[in-house]
CSV table of C-alpha atoms and ligand atoms in Angstrom, one decimal:
chain,number,residue,atom,x,y,z
A,3,MET,CA,121.3,88.1,111.8
A,4,VAL,CA,118.4,86.0,113.1
A,5,PRO,CA,118.0,86.4,116.9
A,6,THR,CA,117.7,83.3,119.1
A,7,GLN,CA,114.9,84.7,121.3
A,8,GLN,CA,111.7,86.5,120.3
A,9,THR,CA,108.5,87.9,121.8
A,10,ALA,CA,105.2,85.9,121.5
A,11,LEU,CA,101.7,86.1,122.8
A,12,LEU,CA,101.3,83.0,125.0
A,13,LEU,CA,98.3,81.1,126.3
A,14,PRO,CA,100.1,79.7,129.4
A,15,GLU,CA,97.4,77.0,130.0
A,16,LYS,CA,94.0,75.9,128.9
A,17,PHE,CA,91.5,78.7,129.6
A,18,GLY,CA,94.5,80.8,130.8
A,19,ASP,CA,95.1,84.6,130.3
A,20,TRP,CA,97.0,85.9,127.3
A,21,THR,CA,100.6,86.8,128.3
A,22,VAL,CA,103.3,88.4,126.4
A,23,GLY,CA,106.5,86.4,126.9
A,24,SER,CA,109.8,85.2,125.4
A,25,VAL,CA,110.3,82.0,123.4
A,26,ASP,CA,113.0,80.6,121.1
A,27,VAL,CA,113.1,81.6,117.5
A,28,PRO,CA,112.3,78.3,115.6
A,29,THR,CA,114.5,76.8,112.9
A,30,PRO,CA,113.0,76.0,109.5
A,31,GLY,CA,113.0,72.3,108.6
A,32,PRO,CA,113.1,70.9,105.1
A,33,GLY,CA,110.6,72.6,102.8
A,34,GLN,CA,110.0,75.4,105.3
A,35,LEU,CA,110.8,79.1,105.7
A,36,LEU,CA,111.5,81.2,108.7
A,37,VAL,CA,109.5,84.4,108.4
A,38,LYS,CA,109.9,87.6,110.3
A,39,ILE,CA,106.2,88.3,111.0
A,40,GLU,CA,105.4,91.9,110.3
A,41,ALA,CA,101.6,91.6,110.3
A,42,THR,CA,99.2,89.0,111.8
A,43,ALA,CA,95.4,89.0,111.6
A,44,LEU,CA,92.9,88.0,114.3
A,45,ASN,CA,90.3,85.3,113.7
A,46,PRO,CA,87.4,84.1,115.8
A,47,VAL,CA,89.2,80.7,116.3
A,48,ASP,CA,91.8,82.5,118.4
A,49,TRP,CA,89.4,83.6,121.1
A,50,LYS,CA,87.4,80.4,120.8
A,51,ILE,CA,90.6,78.4,121.7
A,52,GLN,CA,91.0,80.4,124.8
A,53,VAL,CA,87.4,80.5,125.9
A,54,TYR,CA,86.3,77.0,125.0
A,55,GLY,CA,89.7,75.2,125.5
A,56,MET,CA,89.4,73.7,122.0
A,57,PHE,CA,91.9,72.3,119.4
A,58,ILE,CA,95.1,72.7,121.6
A,59,GLU,CA,96.4,70.4,124.3
A,60,ASN,CA,100.1,71.4,124.7
A,61,PHE,CA,100.9,74.5,126.8
A,62,PRO,CA,102.2,77.1,126.9
A,63,SER,CA,100.8,77.6,123.5
A,64,ILE,CA,100.9,80.2,120.8
A,65,VAL,CA,98.0,80.7,118.4
A,66,GLY,CA,97.4,82.9,115.3
A,67,PHE,CA,96.7,81.7,111.8
A,68,ASP,CA,97.4,84.6,109.4
A,69,ALA,CA,100.9,86.0,108.8
A,70,ALA,CA,102.7,88.2,106.4
A,71,GLY,CA,106.3,89.3,106.6
A,72,THR,CA,109.9,88.8,105.3
A,73,VAL,CA,111.7,85.6,104.7
A,74,ASP,CA,114.7,85.4,107.1
A,75,ALA,CA,116.0,81.9,106.6
A,76,ILE,CA,115.3,79.0,104.2
A,77,GLY,CA,115.1,75.3,105.0
A,78,LYS,CA,116.6,72.5,102.8
A,79,GLY,CA,115.1,71.8,99.4
A,80,VAL,CA,113.1,75.0,99.2
A,81,GLU,CA,113.1,76.5,95.7
A,82,GLY,CA,111.6,79.8,94.5
A,83,PHE,CA,112.1,81.9,97.6
A,84,ALA,CA,115.0,84.1,98.7
A,85,VAL,CA,115.9,85.8,102.0
A,86,GLY,CA,114.2,89.2,101.9
A,87,ASP,CA,111.1,88.1,100.0
A,88,LYS,CA,107.8,89.5,101.3
A,89,VAL,CA,105.5,86.6,101.8
A,90,VAL,CA,102.0,85.6,103.1
A,91,TYR,CA,101.1,82.3,104.7
A,92,GLN,CA,98.6,80.5,106.9
A,93,GLY,CA,99.6,79.5,110.5
A,94,PHE,CA,98.9,76.1,112.1
A,95,PHE,CA,98.2,74.5,115.4
A,96,VAL,CA,101.8,74.0,116.6
A,97,ASN,CA,103.9,76.7,118.2
A,98,PRO,CA,106.5,77.2,115.5
A,99,GLN,CA,103.8,77.6,112.9
A,100,ALA,CA,101.6,79.9,114.9
A,101,THR,CA,101.5,83.6,114.0
A,102,PHE,CA,101.1,85.6,117.2
A,103,GLN,CA,104.9,85.8,117.5
A,104,GLN,CA,107.7,87.8,115.9
A,105,TYR,CA,109.2,84.9,113.9
A,106,GLY,CA,107.2,81.9,112.5
A,107,ILE,CA,107.7,78.8,110.3
A,108,ALA,CA,105.8,78.6,107.0
A,109,ASN,CA,105.5,75.6,104.7
A,110,ALA,CA,107.0,76.9,101.5
A,111,ASP,CA,104.6,75.0,99.2
A,112,VAL,CA,101.6,76.9,100.7
A,113,THR,CA,103.3,80.3,100.9
A,114,ALA,CA,103.0,83.1,98.3
A,115,LYS,CA,105.0,86.2,97.5
A,116,ILE,CA,103.1,89.4,98.2
A,117,PRO,CA,102.8,91.5,95.0
A,118,GLY,CA,103.6,95.3,95.0
A,119,ASN,CA,99.9,96.4,95.0
A,120,ILE,CA,99.2,94.8,98.4
A,121,THR,CA,100.6,96.0,101.7
A,122,VAL,CA,102.0,93.5,104.2
A,123,ASP,CA,99.1,94.5,106.6
A,124,GLU,CA,96.6,93.7,103.9
A,125,ALA,CA,98.2,90.5,103.0
A,126,ALA,CA,97.8,89.2,106.5
A,127,THR,CA,94.0,89.4,106.1
A,128,ILE,CA,94.0,86.7,103.4
A,129,PRO,CA,95.2,83.2,104.4
A,130,LEU,CA,92.5,81.8,106.8
A,131,GLY,CA,89.6,83.6,105.3
A,132,LEU,CA,90.6,82.7,101.7
A,133,ALA,CA,91.4,79.1,102.6
A,134,THR,CA,88.0,78.6,104.3
A,135,ALA,CA,86.2,80.0,101.2
A,136,ALA,CA,88.4,78.1,98.7
A,137,LEU,CA,88.4,74.7,100.5
A,138,GLY,CA,84.7,74.8,101.3
A,139,LEU,CA,83.7,75.3,97.7
A,140,PHE,CA,86.5,74.1,95.5
A,141,ASP,CA,88.5,71.3,97.1
A,142,LEU,CA,88.4,68.4,94.6
A,143,TYR,CA,90.4,66.0,96.8
A,144,ALA,CA,89.1,66.2,100.4
A,145,ALA,CA,85.7,65.6,102.0
A,146,GLY,CA,84.1,68.7,103.5
A,147,SER,CA,83.8,70.6,100.3
A,148,ALA,CA,81.2,71.3,97.6
A,149,LYS,CA,83.9,70.0,95.2
A,150,LEU,CA,83.2,72.6,92.5
A,151,PHE,CA,86.0,73.1,89.9
A,152,PRO,CA,88.4,75.8,91.2
A,153,PRO,CA,88.4,79.1,89.4
A,154,TRP,CA,92.2,79.5,89.9
A,155,VAL,CA,92.9,76.3,87.9
A,156,GLU,CA,93.0,76.6,84.1
A,157,GLY,CA,89.5,76.2,82.6
A,158,GLY,CA,87.8,77.2,85.9
A,159,ARG,CA,87.1,80.8,85.4
A,160,GLY,CA,83.5,81.5,84.4
A,161,LYS,CA,82.6,77.8,84.6
A,162,TYR,CA,79.4,78.3,86.7
A,163,ALA,CA,77.9,81.0,84.5
A,164,GLY,CA,74.1,80.9,84.7
A,165,LYS,CA,74.1,79.4,88.2
A,166,ALA,CA,73.2,81.0,91.5
A,167,ILE,CA,75.0,80.8,94.9
A,168,VAL,CA,73.8,82.1,98.2
A,169,ILE,CA,76.4,83.2,100.8
A,170,PHE,CA,75.3,83.9,104.4
A,171,GLY,CA,77.5,86.5,106.0
A,172,GLY,CA,79.0,88.2,103.0
A,173,ALA,CA,80.7,90.9,105.2
A,174,SER,CA,82.6,88.4,107.3
A,175,SER,CA,86.2,87.7,106.3
A,176,VAL,CA,85.3,84.3,105.0
A,177,GLY,CA,82.2,85.7,103.3
A,178,GLN,CA,84.2,88.4,101.5
A,179,TYR,CA,86.6,85.8,100.0
A,180,THR,CA,83.7,83.5,99.2
A,181,ILE,CA,81.9,86.2,97.2
A,182,GLN,CA,85.1,86.9,95.2
A,183,LEU,CA,85.8,83.3,94.4
A,184,ALA,CA,82.2,82.8,93.4
A,185,LYS,CA,82.6,85.8,91.0
A,186,LEU,CA,85.8,84.3,89.5
A,187,ALA,CA,84.0,81.0,89.1
A,188,GLY,CA,81.3,82.8,87.0
A,189,PHE,CA,78.2,82.5,89.2
A,190,SER,CA,75.6,84.8,87.6
A,191,SER,CA,73.6,85.4,90.8
A,192,ILE,CA,75.6,85.9,94.0
A,193,ILE,CA,73.2,86.6,96.7
A,194,THR,CA,74.5,87.4,100.2
A,195,THR,CA,73.3,88.5,103.6
A,196,ALA,CA,74.8,91.4,105.6
A,197,SER,CA,74.1,94.6,107.4
A,198,LEU,CA,73.0,96.8,104.6
A,199,LYS,CA,75.7,99.4,105.3
A,200,ASN,CA,78.1,96.9,103.8
A,201,THR,CA,76.1,96.7,100.5
A,202,GLU,CA,78.5,98.8,98.4
A,203,LEU,CA,81.6,96.9,99.6
A,204,LEU,CA,80.0,93.5,98.9
A,205,GLU,CA,78.8,94.6,95.4
A,206,SER,CA,82.3,95.7,94.7
A,207,PHE,CA,83.5,92.1,95.3
A,208,GLY,CA,80.8,90.7,93.0
A,209,ALA,CA,77.6,90.3,95.0
A,210,THR,CA,74.6,90.8,92.8
A,211,HIS,CA,72.1,91.0,95.6
A,212,VAL,CA,72.6,92.0,99.3
A,213,LEU,CA,69.8,91.0,101.7
A,214,ASP,CA,69.4,92.5,105.1
A,215,ARG,CA,70.7,89.9,107.6
A,216,THR,CA,68.1,91.0,110.2
A,217,LEU,CA,65.2,89.7,108.0
A,218,SER,CA,63.4,86.7,109.6
A,219,GLU,CA,64.4,83.3,108.4
A,220,ALA,CA,61.1,82.9,106.5
A,221,ALA,CA,61.5,86.3,104.9
A,222,LEU,CA,65.1,85.5,103.8
A,223,VAL,CA,64.0,82.3,102.1
A,224,ALA,CA,61.2,84.1,100.4
A,225,GLU,CA,63.4,86.9,99.2
A,226,VAL,CA,65.9,84.4,97.6
A,227,ALA,CA,63.0,82.6,95.9
A,228,LYS,CA,61.9,85.9,94.3
A,229,ILE,CA,65.4,86.3,92.8
A,230,VAL,CA,66.2,82.8,91.6
A,231,PRO,CA,64.1,79.6,91.1
A,232,ALA,CA,66.8,77.2,92.5
A,233,VAL,CA,70.1,77.4,94.3
A,234,GLU,CA,72.4,74.4,94.1
A,235,VAL,CA,75.1,75.8,96.4
A,236,VAL,CA,74.7,77.7,99.6
A,237,TYR,CA,77.8,78.8,101.7
A,238,ASP,CA,77.0,79.7,105.3
A,239,ALA,CA,80.0,81.7,106.5
A,240,ILE,CA,78.3,82.4,109.8
A,241,SER,CA,76.8,78.9,110.6
A,242,ILE,CA,74.8,79.7,113.7
A,243,ALA,CA,71.4,78.0,114.1
A,244,SER,CA,69.6,81.1,112.7
A,245,THR,CA,71.6,81.1,109.5
A,246,GLN,CA,71.9,77.3,109.0
A,247,ASN,CA,68.2,76.6,109.1
A,248,PRO,CA,67.2,79.1,106.3
A,249,ALA,CA,70.4,78.1,104.4
A,250,TYR,CA,69.2,74.5,104.5
A,251,ASP,CA,65.7,75.6,103.3
A,252,ILE,CA,67.2,77.5,100.4
A,253,VAL,CA,69.5,74.8,99.0
A,254,ALA,CA,67.7,72.9,96.2
A,255,PRO,CA,67.3,69.0,96.4
A,256,GLY,CA,70.6,67.6,95.2
A,257,GLY,CA,72.4,70.7,96.1
A,258,THR,CA,75.1,71.4,98.7
A,259,LEU,CA,75.2,73.5,101.9
A,260,VAL,CA,78.7,74.4,103.1
A,261,LEU,CA,79.0,75.0,106.9
A,262,VAL,CA,81.9,76.5,108.8
A,263,LEU,CA,80.7,75.4,112.2
A,264,PRO,CA,79.1,72.2,113.4
A,265,ASP,CA,75.6,71.3,112.0
A,266,GLN,CA,72.7,72.7,114.1
A,267,ILE,CA,70.0,72.2,111.5
A,268,ASP,CA,66.6,71.0,112.9
A,269,ALA,CA,66.4,67.2,112.6
A,270,THR,CA,62.8,67.4,111.5
A,271,LYS,CA,63.8,69.6,108.5
A,272,LYS,CA,66.3,67.0,107.5
A,273,SER,CA,64.1,64.0,107.6
A,274,ALA,CA,61.5,65.8,105.5
A,275,ALA,CA,63.9,66.9,102.8
A,276,SER,CA,65.8,64.6,100.6
A,277,GLY,CA,69.0,64.8,98.6
A,278,LYS,CA,70.5,67.9,100.3
A,279,GLN,CA,74.2,67.5,101.1
A,280,ILE,CA,75.8,69.2,104.1
A,281,VAL,CA,79.6,69.6,104.2
A,282,ASN,CA,81.8,71.0,107.0
A,283,VAL,CA,84.9,72.8,105.9
A,284,SER,CA,88.3,72.7,107.6
A,285,GLY,CA,89.8,75.9,106.5
A,286,ASN,CA,93.5,75.4,106.7
A,287,VAL,CA,95.8,74.6,103.8
A,288,ASN,CA,98.4,73.0,106.2
A,289,ILE,CA,96.0,70.1,107.0
A,290,PRO,CA,97.4,67.0,105.2
A,291,ASP,CA,94.3,66.2,103.2
A,292,ARG,CA,93.8,69.9,102.4
A,293,ARG,CA,97.3,70.5,101.3
A,294,LYS,CA,97.0,69.5,97.7
A,295,THR,CA,94.3,72.1,97.0
A,296,GLY,CA,96.2,74.6,99.1
A,297,GLN,CA,99.3,74.1,96.9
A,298,THR,CA,97.3,74.8,93.7
A,299,LEU,CA,95.8,77.9,95.3
A,300,TYR,CA,99.0,79.3,96.6
A,301,SER,CA,100.8,78.6,93.3
A,302,LYS,CA,98.3,81.2,91.8
A,303,LEU,CA,97.8,83.5,94.7
A,304,THR,CA,100.4,86.1,93.8
A,305,ALA,CA,99.0,86.5,90.3
A,306,LEU,CA,95.4,86.6,91.6
A,307,LEU,CA,96.3,89.4,94.0
A,308,GLU,CA,98.3,91.3,91.4
A,309,GLU,CA,95.5,91.2,89.0
A,310,GLY,CA,93.0,92.4,91.6
A,311,ALA,CA,90.9,89.2,91.2
A,312,ILE,CA,91.2,88.7,94.9
A,313,LYS,CA,91.2,91.8,97.1
A,314,PRO,CA,92.2,91.7,100.8
A,315,ASN,CA,89.8,92.5,103.6
A,316,ARG,CA,89.9,96.1,104.9
A,317,VAL,CA,92.5,96.5,107.7
A,318,GLU,CA,92.1,98.0,111.2
A,319,LEU,CA,95.6,98.2,112.7
A,320,LEU,CA,95.7,97.4,116.4
A,321,PRO,CA,98.1,99.4,118.7
A,322,ASN,CA,101.0,97.9,120.7
A,323,GLY,CA,101.8,94.9,118.5
A,324,LEU,CA,101.1,91.5,120.1
A,325,ALA,CA,100.1,93.2,123.4
A,326,GLY,CA,97.1,94.7,121.6
A,327,ILE,CA,95.7,91.4,120.4
A,328,PRO,CA,93.7,90.4,123.6
A,329,GLU,CA,91.6,93.6,123.4
A,330,GLY,CA,90.9,92.9,119.7
A,331,LEU,CA,89.8,89.4,120.4
A,332,GLU,CA,87.4,90.7,123.1
A,333,ARG,CA,85.8,93.0,120.4
A,334,MET,CA,85.5,90.0,118.1
A,335,LYS,CA,83.9,87.9,120.8
A,336,LYS,CA,81.3,90.7,121.4
A,337,ASP,CA,80.5,90.9,117.7
A,338,GLN,CA,81.8,94.4,117.5
A,339,VAL,CA,83.8,94.0,114.3
A,340,SER,CA,82.1,94.7,111.0
A,341,ALA,CA,83.6,94.0,107.5
A,342,VAL,CA,87.1,94.7,108.7
A,343,LYS,CA,90.0,92.5,109.7
A,344,LEU,CA,91.9,93.4,112.9
A,345,VAL,CA,95.7,93.3,112.3
A,346,ALA,CA,98.6,93.4,114.7
A,347,GLN,CA,102.3,94.1,114.0
A,348,PRO,CA,104.3,91.8,116.2
A,349,GLN,CA,107.5,93.7,115.7
A,350,GLU,CA,105.9,96.8,117.3
A,351,THR,CA,105.1,95.0,120.6
A,352,VAL,CA,105.4,97.3,123.6
B,28,LIG,N1,85.6,75.7,109.8
B,28,LIG,C1,86.7,76.5,109.7
B,28,LIG,O1,87.7,76.0,109.3
B,28,LIG,C2,86.5,78.0,109.9
B,28,LIG,C3,87.5,78.8,109.3
B,28,LIG,C4,87.3,80.2,109.4
B,28,LIG,C5,86.2,80.7,110.2
B,28,LIG,N2,85.4,79.8,110.7
B,28,LIG,C6,84.2,80.4,111.5
B,28,LIG,O2,83.5,81.2,110.6
B,28,LIG,C7,82.9,82.2,111.2
B,28,LIG,C8,83.2,83.5,110.5
B,28,LIG,O3,84.6,83.8,110.6
B,28,LIG,P1,85.1,85.2,110.1
B,28,LIG,O4,86.6,85.3,110.4
B,28,LIG,O5,84.8,85.3,108.6
B,28,LIG,O6,84.3,86.2,110.9
B,28,LIG,P2,84.3,87.8,111.1
B,28,LIG,O7,84.9,88.4,109.9
B,28,LIG,O8,84.8,88.1,112.4
B,28,LIG,O9,82.7,88.0,111.1
B,28,LIG,C9,82.2,89.3,111.3
B,28,LIG,C10,81.1,89.5,110.4
B,28,LIG,O10,80.0,88.6,110.6
B,28,LIG,C11,78.8,89.1,110.1
B,28,LIG,N3,77.7,88.5,110.7
B,28,LIG,C12,77.5,88.2,112.1
B,28,LIG,N4,76.3,87.6,112.3
B,28,LIG,C13,75.7,87.5,111.1
B,28,LIG,C14,74.5,87.0,110.6
B,28,LIG,N5,73.6,86.4,111.5
B,28,LIG,N6,74.2,87.0,109.3
B,28,LIG,C15,75.0,87.6,108.5
B,28,LIG,N7,76.2,88.1,108.8
B,28,LIG,C16,76.6,88.1,110.1
B,28,LIG,C17,78.9,90.6,110.4
B,28,LIG,O11,78.3,91.2,109.2
B,28,LIG,P3,77.8,92.7,109.1
B,28,LIG,O12,78.9,93.5,109.5
B,28,LIG,O13,77.3,92.9,107.7
B,28,LIG,O14,76.7,92.8,110.1
B,28,LIG,C18,80.4,90.9,110.5
B,28,LIG,O15,80.9,91.7,109.5
B,28,LIG,C19,83.3,82.2,112.7
B,28,LIG,O16,82.4,81.6,113.5
B,28,LIG,C20,84.6,81.4,112.6
B,28,LIG,O17,84.9,80.7,113.8
B,28,LIG,C21,85.5,78.5,110.6
């Protein structure tokens, strides 16, 4: 029996304090699923919404963009899912589709079943990070993508053999999925920046070279030049000024730089260089113009996970369910999270 009330982590007003409270359990509309959320992951956007007052205007608001759990009810017209299925999906910027709550609404066309080799907690680390990696590099339909051919579509695997890609911030959640997709796409040189303690992990995902992220901008550019003569695609998963500027220097004329945050590249650099494309990714498969690529990705996600072609981020489980999230967000804000995804279990809220 689906309850009518549930517990959620609420942002009562713009810039307000996180508060655990009670809200209605939503009803799935056509094409949607009601999911009992057993695991939700934390993302930088969650604390940025609270601190900077961005993206959300209707309060009280619920946020959270990564969910995994059990299908509890099914909307009209949905095929391929049954009550009791374990599923993973990405949340969105409206309360019923947010994930810091015990029950949420998923769009079935961008939801995947969780295979047996992945836990529900691990599955929750996937949606936002993977979407940002996938849509930034491989969205053939929307602007804000390098528009490479997706490796999850037939004919896409290995297509970029012989090519090089540079990924700033390989240990971030987005970076880890970007490395794995680059490997599937066949890139021969996958050069990434990280704290060197994360080298082994990133090599296990497919990185061929891990450069110390504390190197100076000039040293990084020089190190990359020693490894490969030209780089057509650079993905900056960190996108602060100190990564964007060397990233822009590294990308070859005619190549593409993918950013995950607004452009902060020196204007003088840009006027001096020609033919370098900069694109800004919107990493959510529920955005209307991103949905088509999201559908193709989610139609293959279960198989990719089962095969081990995409591995989840490492999990650190937070205590106290939804009530433990604010402390986790504080740690993220202070840059105290390295190569791990913080995950909360909403059903365990105390
Ligand atoms: N545009 C969009 O739609 C979109 C979507 C998702 C995320 N984002 C943004 O993308 C960024 C990354 O998100 P995330 O969830 O992947 O972050 P995350 O997992 O929380 O990032 C933590 C990691 O960042 C790495 N890092 C920090 N500063 C670095 C630097 N200067 N160079 C290289 N690595 C650095 C650290 O690596 P080490 O541990 O190796 O030091 C750490 O492991 C955030 O700013 C987020 O807001 C945007």
